[in-house]
Amino acid sequence: MPGVSIPNALQTELQRQLNHELSASHSYTALAIWCFEQNLKGFSRYFYKQSSEERLHAQRFIDHLLDRGVMPVLTGIDTPRTHFDSLLDVARHARGMEQANTRGINQAYEAALAAKDYPAQVLLQWFISEQVEEEAWADEMVARAGASTTPGGMQALDRHLDRYLADRGHEMNAES
Ligand SMILES: [Fe+2]
Ligand SMILES: [Fe+2]
């Protein structure tokens, strides 16, 4: 396959991040299942949507590697965490995942800078912007879940999120 070769150290980073995105997708599915089982259907729907987005993120890396003549290599995915104490616990877990993902993106970007690999830099710049949004909503979710610790408060927050998703079809961080 024709294409510009990618330096080895950068290939390693892109392959790692590709698999990290798949792992994030798997973890979000676990959060969606937990929320559904807790009758938090709005959050469940939201996390399924996040899971789908993470798969699309993985696909961006797959397409980039293939376009440049590098075979994407899928690894095994670790068992995600499936038990949580509360919605706040879930929100904190999601935030921790996004923070870890940002570190992974930044690390890959460092490799692209070191390699002076401009196409990978452009690919990763999209992810850098995306992570700002992802961390913003994760922070908001932690704040909202922390403020709604009663069962009634959690259900109200869940209905709010469900309506918000139905109306807007995107993230909850735009308005209250
Ligand atoms: Fe992602
Ligand atoms: Fe994400």
Short mmCIF file of C-alpha atoms and ligand atoms in Angstrom, two decimals:
data_model
loop_
_atom_site.label_atom_id
_atom_site.label_comp_id
_atom_site.label_asym_id
_atom_site.label_seq_id
_atom_site.Cartn_x
_atom_site.Cartn_y
_atom_site.Cartn_z
CA MET A 1 0.00 0.00 0.00
CA PRO A 2 1.43 3.43 -0.85
CA GLY A 3 1.81 6.01 1.87
CA VAL A 4 4.26 7.98 3.91
CA SER A 5 5.87 5.86 6.54
CA ILE A 6 5.35 6.80 10.16
CA PRO A 7 8.40 6.71 12.48
CA ASN A 8 8.31 3.71 14.81
CA ALA A 9 8.02 5.58 18.11
CA LEU A 10 5.01 7.49 16.77
CA GLN A 11 3.44 4.34 15.33
CA THR A 12 3.61 2.81 18.80
CA GLU A 13 1.83 5.83 20.27
CA LEU A 14 -0.91 5.85 17.62
CA GLN A 15 -1.50 2.11 18.04
CA ARG A 16 -1.64 2.52 21.82
CA GLN A 17 -4.11 5.38 21.58
CA LEU A 18 -6.27 3.50 19.06
CA ASN A 19 -6.65 0.70 21.59
CA HIS A 20 -7.15 3.17 24.44
CA GLU A 21 -10.18 4.61 22.59
CA LEU A 22 -11.64 1.12 22.19
CA SER A 23 -11.09 0.49 25.88
CA ALA A 24 -12.89 3.76 26.69
CA SER A 25 -15.80 2.63 24.50
CA HIS A 26 -16.00 -0.63 26.44
CA SER A 27 -15.89 1.20 29.78
CA TYR A 28 -18.68 3.58 28.75
CA THR A 29 -20.86 0.61 27.82
CA ALA A 30 -20.31 -0.71 31.35
CA LEU A 31 -21.43 2.65 32.78
CA ALA A 32 -24.50 2.63 30.52
CA ILE A 33 -25.46 -0.83 31.75
CA TRP A 34 -25.03 0.13 35.42
CA CYS A 35 -27.16 3.26 34.98
CA PHE A 36 -29.89 1.40 33.11
CA GLU A 37 -30.05 -1.19 35.86
CA GLN A 38 -30.36 1.65 38.43
CA ASN A 39 -33.26 3.08 36.42
CA LEU A 40 -31.16 6.07 35.40
CA LYS A 41 -32.23 5.80 31.77
CA GLY A 42 -31.09 9.28 30.77
CA PHE A 43 -27.56 8.61 31.95
CA SER A 44 -27.65 5.17 30.37
CA ARG A 45 -28.55 6.65 27.02
CA TYR A 46 -25.87 9.28 27.41
CA PHE A 47 -23.16 6.72 28.18
CA TYR A 48 -24.18 4.52 25.25
CA LYS A 49 -23.77 7.58 23.07
CA GLN A 50 -20.32 8.21 24.56
CA SER A 51 -19.43 4.58 23.91
CA SER A 52 -20.33 5.02 20.22
CA GLU A 53 -18.26 8.19 20.02
CA GLU A 54 -15.21 6.45 21.44
CA ARG A 55 -15.52 3.80 18.73
CA LEU A 56 -15.53 6.56 16.14
CA HIS A 57 -12.41 7.99 17.78
CA ALA A 58 -10.72 4.61 17.42
CA GLN A 59 -11.79 4.57 13.78
CA ARG A 60 -10.01 7.88 13.16
CA PHE A 61 -6.75 6.26 14.25
CA ILE A 62 -7.45 3.13 12.21
CA ASP A 63 -8.14 5.21 9.08
CA HIS A 64 -5.05 7.37 9.63
CA LEU A 65 -2.77 4.34 10.00
CA LEU A 66 -4.28 2.56 6.97
CA ASP A 67 -4.04 5.70 4.83
CA ARG A 68 -0.34 5.81 5.65
CA GLY A 69 0.38 2.18 4.94
CA VAL A 70 0.53 0.99 8.55
CA MET A 71 -1.47 -2.02 9.70
CA PRO A 72 -3.59 -1.15 12.78
CA VAL A 73 -3.08 -3.76 15.53
CA LEU A 74 -5.91 -4.48 17.94
CA THR A 75 -4.98 -5.65 21.43
CA GLY A 76 -7.09 -7.25 24.15
CA ILE A 77 -9.31 -4.93 26.15
CA ASP A 78 -9.16 -4.98 29.96
CA THR A 79 -12.31 -5.85 31.88
CA PRO A 80 -14.02 -2.54 32.63
CA ARG A 81 -15.20 -1.58 36.08
CA THR A 82 -18.84 -2.65 36.38
CA HIS A 83 -19.82 -1.94 40.01
CA PHE A 84 -20.36 1.51 41.45
CA ASP A 85 -21.60 2.93 44.75
CA SER A 86 -23.55 5.84 43.36
CA LEU A 87 -24.06 8.13 40.40
CA LEU A 88 -21.35 10.35 41.84
CA ASP A 89 -19.02 7.36 41.84
CA VAL A 90 -19.90 6.77 38.16
CA ALA A 91 -19.34 10.43 37.29
CA ARG A 92 -15.95 10.47 39.02
CA HIS A 93 -14.97 7.29 37.21
CA ALA A 94 -15.97 8.81 33.86
CA ARG A 95 -13.97 11.94 34.66
CA GLY A 96 -10.93 9.86 35.58
CA MET A 97 -11.23 8.01 32.27
CA GLU A 98 -11.35 11.26 30.32
CA GLN A 99 -8.37 12.66 32.21
CA ALA A 100 -6.41 9.50 31.43
CA ASN A 101 -7.46 9.77 27.81
CA THR A 102 -6.24 13.37 27.63
CA ARG A 103 -2.86 12.25 28.96
CA GLY A 104 -2.74 9.57 26.25
CA ILE A 105 -3.57 12.07 23.50
CA ASN A 106 -0.96 14.52 24.79
CA GLN A 107 1.65 11.78 24.90
CA ALA A 108 0.89 10.82 21.29
CA TYR A 109 1.05 14.48 20.28
CA GLU A 110 4.48 14.82 21.93
CA ALA A 111 5.65 11.89 19.77
CA ALA A 112 4.20 13.54 16.65
CA LEU A 113 6.02 16.78 17.50
CA ALA A 114 9.29 14.97 18.17
CA ALA A 115 8.96 13.15 14.83
CA LYS A 116 8.01 16.39 13.01
CA ASP A 117 5.12 14.34 11.67
CA TYR A 118 2.66 17.00 10.49
CA PRO A 119 -0.24 14.72 9.44
CA ALA A 120 -0.32 13.03 12.85
CA GLN A 121 -0.12 16.44 14.53
CA VAL A 122 -3.24 17.56 12.65
CA LEU A 123 -5.03 14.31 13.52
CA LEU A 124 -4.17 14.73 17.19
CA GLN A 125 -5.06 18.43 17.32
CA TRP A 126 -8.68 17.43 16.68
CA PHE A 127 -8.45 15.12 19.68
CA ILE A 128 -6.88 17.83 21.86
CA SER A 129 -9.91 20.07 21.24
CA GLU A 130 -12.29 17.16 21.73
CA GLN A 131 -10.75 16.39 25.13
CA VAL A 132 -11.39 19.94 26.33
CA GLU A 133 -15.11 19.36 25.72
CA GLU A 134 -15.04 15.86 27.16
CA GLU A 135 -13.37 17.02 30.36
CA ALA A 136 -15.77 19.97 30.66
CA TRP A 137 -18.84 17.75 30.58
CA ALA A 138 -17.20 15.26 32.94
CA ASP A 139 -16.53 18.06 35.44
CA GLU A 140 -20.12 19.24 35.10
CA MET A 141 -21.47 15.73 35.60
CA VAL A 142 -19.43 15.30 38.79
CA ALA A 143 -20.70 18.66 40.08
CA ARG A 144 -24.33 17.86 39.24
CA ALA A 145 -24.20 14.32 40.60
CA GLY A 146 -22.54 15.64 43.77
CA ALA A 147 -25.36 18.14 44.23
CA SER A 148 -28.12 15.52 43.72
CA THR A 149 -27.30 12.77 46.16
CA THR A 150 -30.89 11.96 47.22
CA PRO A 151 -32.76 9.36 45.11
CA GLY A 152 -35.30 12.03 44.12
CA GLY A 153 -32.54 14.42 43.15
CA MET A 154 -30.80 11.80 41.05
CA GLN A 155 -34.01 10.90 39.20
CA ALA A 156 -34.68 14.58 38.52
CA LEU A 157 -31.16 14.99 37.13
CA ASP A 158 -31.65 11.86 35.03
CA ARG A 159 -34.91 13.14 33.54
CA HIS A 160 -33.28 16.47 32.85
CA LEU A 161 -30.49 14.74 30.96
CA ASP A 162 -32.92 12.52 29.06
CA ARG A 163 -34.96 15.54 27.93
CA TYR A 164 -31.82 17.42 27.08
CA LEU A 165 -30.55 14.60 24.88
CA ALA A 166 -33.94 14.26 23.20
CA ASP A 167 -34.12 18.01 22.48
CA ARG A 168 -30.56 18.68 21.53
CA GLY A 169 -29.04 15.39 20.58
CA HIS A 170 -25.68 16.34 22.04
CA GLU A 171 -23.70 17.04 25.18
CA MET A 172 -25.16 18.31 28.42
CA ASN A 173 -22.55 21.00 28.98
CA ALA A 174 -24.06 23.72 26.81
CA GLU A 175 -26.71 24.94 29.23
CA SER A 176 -28.66 23.93 32.30
FE FE B 1 -12.06 9.48 22.82
FE FE B 2 -14.09 10.58 25.61
#
